[in-house]
C-alpha positions as a printed Julia matrix, in Angstrom:
333×3 Matrix{Float64}:
  -9.36  -134.96  83.65
  -5.8   -135.35  82.42
  -3.14  -134.11  84.79
   0.36  -132.91  83.95
   2.93  -131.35  86.12
   5.9   -129.14  85.51
   8.63  -128.15  87.88
  10.46  -124.77  87.36
  13.08  -123.45  89.77
  13.19  -119.68  90.42
  15.11  -117.83  93.07
  13.45  -115.31  95.44
  11.34  -112.68  93.71
  11.5   -114.37  90.32
   9.23  -117.17  91.49
   6.81  -114.76  93.19
   6.58  -112.47  90.16
   6.03  -115.49  87.8
   3.29  -116.82  90.15
   1.5   -113.5   90.29
   1.66  -113.17  86.52
   0.23  -116.74  85.93
  -2.56  -116.28  88.63
  -3.64  -112.98  86.9
  -4.19  -115.09  83.63
  -5.98  -117.95  85.22
  -9.54  -116.89  84.47
  -8.64  -116.41  80.74
  -7.21  -119.99  80.59
 -10.18  -121.43  82.4
 -12.26  -120.12  79.54
 -10.07  -122.14  77.16
 -10.66  -125.37  78.9
  -7.58  -125.89  80.96
  -6.57  -124.91  84.49
  -3.34  -123.65  86.04
  -2.21  -124.07  89.61
   0.88  -122.46  91.2
   2.43  -123.98  94.34
   5.39  -122.04  95.83
   8.01  -123.08  98.33
  11.06  -121.1   99.38
  13.2   -122.14  96.44
  10.71  -123.62  93.92
   7.72  -122.75  91.97
   5.57  -125.78  90.8
   3.06  -125.31  87.97
   0.27  -127.9   87.69
  -1.81  -127.98  84.55
  -4.96  -129.88  83.98
  -7.28  -130.26  80.87
 -10.05  -132.39  79.62
  -8.14  -134.47  77.12
  -4.65  -134.73  75.78
  -5.26  -132.13  73.02
  -6.26  -129.42  75.53
  -3.43  -130.41  77.6
  -1.03  -129.96  74.7
  -2.58  -126.55  74.07
  -2.07  -125.7   77.81
   1.54  -126.68  77.77
   2.26  -124.44  74.72
   0.32  -121.57  76.03
   1.95  -121.54  79.45
   5.49  -122.21  78.02
   5.01  -119.32  75.61
   3.87  -117.05  78.36
   6.83  -117.95  80.55
   9.33  -117.6   77.64
   8.13  -113.94  77.07
   8.76  -112.94  80.7
  11.94  -111.05  81.52
  14.81  -113.38  82.34
  12.85  -116.58  81.34
  13.61  -116.79  77.53
  16.24  -119.46  77.97
  14.52  -121.4   80.87
  14.97  -125.13  80.59
  11.32  -125.95  80.89
  10.28  -129.65  80.76
   6.82  -130.95  81.27
   6.29  -134.34  83.05
   3.11  -136.27  83.43
   0.37  -137.13  81.09
  -0.02  -136.39  77.39
   1.72  -137.5   74.25
   5.19  -136.22  74.18
   5.59  -137.07  70.52
   2.66  -135.02  69.22
   1.48  -131.46  69.37
  -2.26  -131.87  70.2
  -3.06  -128.37  69.03
  -1.63  -129.08  65.51
  -4.19  -131.07  63.6
  -4.14  -132.72  60.09
  -6.93  -131.19  57.99
  -8.29  -132.74  54.73
 -10.28  -130.79  52.19
 -13.73  -132.23  51.54
 -15.26  -129.52  49.44
 -15.08  -125.88  48.23
 -17.43  -123.41  46.74
 -17.8   -119.68  45.91
 -19.95  -117.9   48.39
 -19.52  -114.61  46.65
 -17.52  -113.7   43.52
 -14.44  -113.0   45.75
 -14.91  -115.43  48.61
 -14.26  -119.14  48.5
 -15.46  -121.32  51.38
 -13.25  -124.44  51.92
 -14.7   -127.39  54.07
 -12.23  -129.6   55.97
 -12.48  -132.88  57.79
 -10.39  -132.42  60.99
  -9.21  -134.74  63.68
 -11.12  -132.99  66.61
 -13.44  -130.12  65.74
 -14.55  -129.74  69.44
 -11.21  -128.05  70.06
 -12.37  -125.12  67.91
 -15.93  -124.75  69.19
 -15.25  -122.1   71.88
 -14.6   -118.36  71.8
 -11.21  -118.57  70.19
 -11.99  -118.17  66.4
  -8.45  -118.06  64.86
  -6.14  -120.68  63.67
  -2.79  -120.75  61.89
  -2.79  -122.8   58.68
   0.19  -124.81  57.57
   0.48  -124.74  53.77
   3.11  -126.03  51.33
   5.56  -123.42  49.96
   4.46  -124.16  46.41
   1.38  -125.7   44.84
   1.41  -129.43  45.06
   4.57  -129.26  47.27
   5.3   -131.15  50.39
   5.69  -129.8   53.94
   6.39  -131.3   57.33
   4.59  -130.97  60.7
   6.32  -129.54  63.64
   7.37  -131.7   66.6
   7.14  -130.86  70.19
  10.15  -129.79  72.28
  10.21  -130.75  76.02
   8.54  -127.4   76.81
   5.53  -128.39  74.46
   6.33  -125.72  71.96
   6.68  -126.52  68.22
  10.02  -127.27  66.69
   9.7   -126.39  62.97
  11.29  -128.14  60.03
  13.86  -126.37  57.9
  14.27  -125.6   54.17
  11.61  -126.74  51.75
   9.67  -128.67  54.24
   8.97  -125.57  56.36
   5.27  -124.8   55.89
   3.98  -121.36  55.03
   2.11  -120.03  58.04
  -1.06  -117.83  57.61
  -3.63  -116.82  60.26
  -7.27  -117.34  59.43
 -10.68  -117.48  61.08
 -12.75  -120.56  61.44
 -16.13  -119.55  59.89
 -18.17  -122.51  61.19
 -17.58  -125.59  63.38
 -19.63  -128.81  63.18
 -18.25  -130.73  66.04
 -20.57  -133.7   65.54
 -19.08  -134.48  62.19
 -15.6   -133.04  62.89
 -15.9   -130.47  60.03
 -14.97  -126.87  59.82
 -15.35  -124.06  57.28
 -12.79  -121.45  56.43
 -13.51  -118.55  54.1
 -10.78  -117.22  51.91
 -10.91  -113.85  50.14
  -9.66  -114.15  46.62
  -7.44  -111.32  45.44
  -4.72  -110.43  42.98
  -1.83  -110.77  43.23
  -2.59  -113.97  44.98
  -0.38  -114.85  47.99
   0.38  -118.47  48.99
  -2.84  -118.97  51.0
  -5.14  -117.36  48.32
  -3.42  -119.39  45.54
  -3.85  -122.61  47.59
  -7.5   -121.88  48.38
  -8.35  -121.0   44.77
  -6.94  -124.23  43.41
  -7.46  -126.71  46.21
  -9.35  -130.01  45.56
 -10.97  -132.64  47.83
  -8.38  -134.97  49.51
  -5.62  -132.41  49.81
  -4.04  -132.25  53.32
  -2.81  -129.27  55.19
  -2.24  -128.53  58.89
  -3.7   -126.21  61.42
  -2.22  -124.91  64.66
  -4.56  -123.48  67.3
  -6.9   -122.2   68.27
  -4.84  -118.96  68.7
  -5.39  -115.31  69.55
  -7.67  -113.67  72.11
 -11.11  -115.07  72.84
 -14.28  -113.35  71.69
 -15.36  -110.94  74.46
 -19.04  -111.0   75.41
 -20.82  -107.8   76.39
 -24.45  -106.62  76.71
 -23.83  -104.59  73.51
 -21.12  -104.92  71.04
 -20.2   -103.09  67.99
 -18.28  -105.09  65.34
 -16.8   -103.49  62.2
 -14.66  -104.74  59.32
 -14.38  -105.53  55.67
 -14.42  -108.88  53.83
 -11.48  -110.25  55.84
 -13.31  -109.78  59.18
 -16.63  -111.21  57.94
 -15.95  -114.77  59.23
 -15.56  -113.7   62.77
 -18.25  -111.09  62.62
 -20.86  -113.39  61.12
 -19.89  -116.23  63.51
 -20.19  -113.91  66.52
 -23.61  -112.89  65.22
 -24.83  -116.41  64.76
 -23.42  -117.41  68.28
 -24.67  -114.33  69.98
 -26.2   -115.43  73.34
 -29.73  -114.37  74.34
 -29.64  -111.04  76.1
 -26.67  -109.68  74.17
 -26.9   -107.17  71.32
 -24.54  -106.82  68.31
 -24.5   -104.04  65.78
 -22.16  -104.97  62.87
 -20.94  -102.56  60.08
 -19.19  -104.22  57.13
 -17.79  -102.41  54.04
 -17.51  -104.31  50.84
 -15.86  -103.69  47.44
 -19.33  -103.97  45.78
 -22.82  -105.35  46.43
 -22.07  -108.74  44.95
 -20.03  -109.55  48.02
 -23.15  -109.34  50.36
 -24.08  -112.67  51.98
 -27.52  -113.81  53.12
 -27.51  -113.71  56.87
 -30.18  -114.78  59.33
 -29.99  -112.29  62.22
 -30.83  -113.47  65.75
 -33.02  -111.22  67.93
 -30.92  -108.27  69.14
 -28.44  -108.33  66.1
 -28.24  -105.82  63.32
 -26.04  -105.9   60.27
 -25.32  -102.86  58.06
 -23.72  -103.38  54.62
 -21.48  -100.44  53.51
 -19.42   -99.63  50.37
 -15.71   -99.47  50.53
 -14.56   -96.25  52.19
 -17.79   -95.66  54.22
 -16.88   -97.61  57.43
 -14.94   -94.99  59.34
 -17.62   -92.23  58.71
 -20.38   -94.64  59.66
 -18.74   -95.25  63.07
 -17.97   -91.6   63.65
 -21.61   -90.65  63.02
 -22.81   -92.87  65.81
 -21.33   -90.4   68.22
 -21.23   -90.36  72.03
 -24.97   -90.85  72.31
 -24.14   -94.59  71.98
 -23.6    -94.65  75.72
 -24.77   -98.28  76.09
 -21.94   -99.63  74.0
 -19.8   -101.85  76.2
 -17.37  -103.32  73.69
 -16.2   -102.52  70.13
 -14.06  -104.61  67.78
 -12.86  -104.01  64.26
 -10.81  -105.97  61.7
  -9.68  -103.96  58.58
  -6.94  -102.86  56.43
  -3.95  -101.16  58.28
  -4.74   -97.5   57.64
  -8.47   -98.0   58.31
  -7.69   -99.87  61.52
  -5.83   -96.74  62.84
  -8.69   -94.42  61.92
 -11.21   -96.76  63.65
  -9.15   -96.73  66.82
  -9.54   -92.92  66.86
 -13.26   -93.08  66.16
 -13.86   -95.63  68.97
 -11.95   -93.46  71.44
 -12.76   -89.94  70.3
 -16.12   -90.09  68.64
 -17.79   -92.96  70.71
 -15.92   -91.91  73.87
 -14.91   -95.57  74.66
 -11.91   -96.06  77.0
  -9.04   -98.08  75.44
 -10.01  -101.13  77.56
 -13.34  -101.5   75.76
 -12.25  -101.38  72.15
  -9.81  -103.15  69.89
  -8.98  -102.42  66.2
  -6.93  -105.0   64.39
  -5.12  -104.69  61.04
  -5.95  -107.92  59.09
  -4.09  -106.87  55.95
  -2.08  -104.0   54.44
  -2.6   -102.18  51.15
   0.2   -102.72  48.72
   2.57   -99.65  48.79
   1.37   -98.5   52.16
   4.08   -97.36  54.52
   4.25   -97.68  58.3
   4.13   -94.32  60.15
C-alpha cells in the first residue's frame, strides 16, 4: 500500500469544516480504491492518502485537491503533496493506442485500445475524458502535474480536445478497453477522429471520472444511443440478486445490438420519441424501484426528470437524469 501525506494549514473553523466535508466523502472514495484520513490539531489539518499503487494514488491526489479547491476560501490554497508517487507523471492520465475498430451498427463504431493499466477502469466508474488532437493527424501534448496533483495543460495547438466518453468494456488481463462512438453529421472532433482512426494511433485518456454506478435491488436505466455503453455494461456486470429494467430509444431498428441478458435483467428497444411516454406509463405501481438513471438529449433529460419524480413517485435522491448531448438549435431555458 503506497502512502502519501499532505499538510494543509487552516485556522479555526476552516480546518474543522474541511475535515467534516472530507469525512462525509470517505465511503465514496473507499469505493474508488483509495483512503483518506484527516488528523486535526489546534492549528493544522493533516490529510493522509493511501492507495494500492501509484496510479490510484495519483488519482487520489487529483480527486482530493479538486475537492478542496472547490470549497469556499480554498481556491488559491497552496497545496503540495509529499510522500510516495511519481511527481513527474499523472497516473490517471494514460497513453492509449488504437489496435482495431469496427462498425457494431450503421451509426456506432467500436474502437479497441491497448492501454497502460486497464485495471484502473475496472470498477464502477465508467467514464473517462479522451485527449484528442485539434485536427486530424495533428499533434497534442499530455498535461503535467502541478504540486497539488492536478493537471497543468499545454497551450496553443498542443492543447488536446477533451471529450467525455464511456468505457464499454474492460479486459484487464490484456490491458484492453473498448469505447463506442456514435457517428453523426456534422461530425465533431471526437466523431471525426473515431470515424477515421487506424491501428497504431495514440491518444490520451484522463480518468476514470464522474460518479460511480449506484447499485440497488431494482434499477431502471433509460437512454438513447449515447447512453448504451453504460447501460449495456451495467447489465452485463449486474450482480446476482439485483434487477435492471432498461429502456433504450433508437433512431431505427438497425441500431439494435445483440445482448445476452443475465437473470433479472430486461431490455426494451424503443423508437426515437417513445422513451418519455414509456417511463410515464410505468406509473407509481412500480413501488419496488430503488434507483433510476437516464442519459439522453438535453430536452428529453428534463422530461425524464419529471417522469421519474411525478409519474414514478421517486424522491430526487433516487434518480438522476443526465444530458449527454444537445440538439442543434436547442436553447437553454
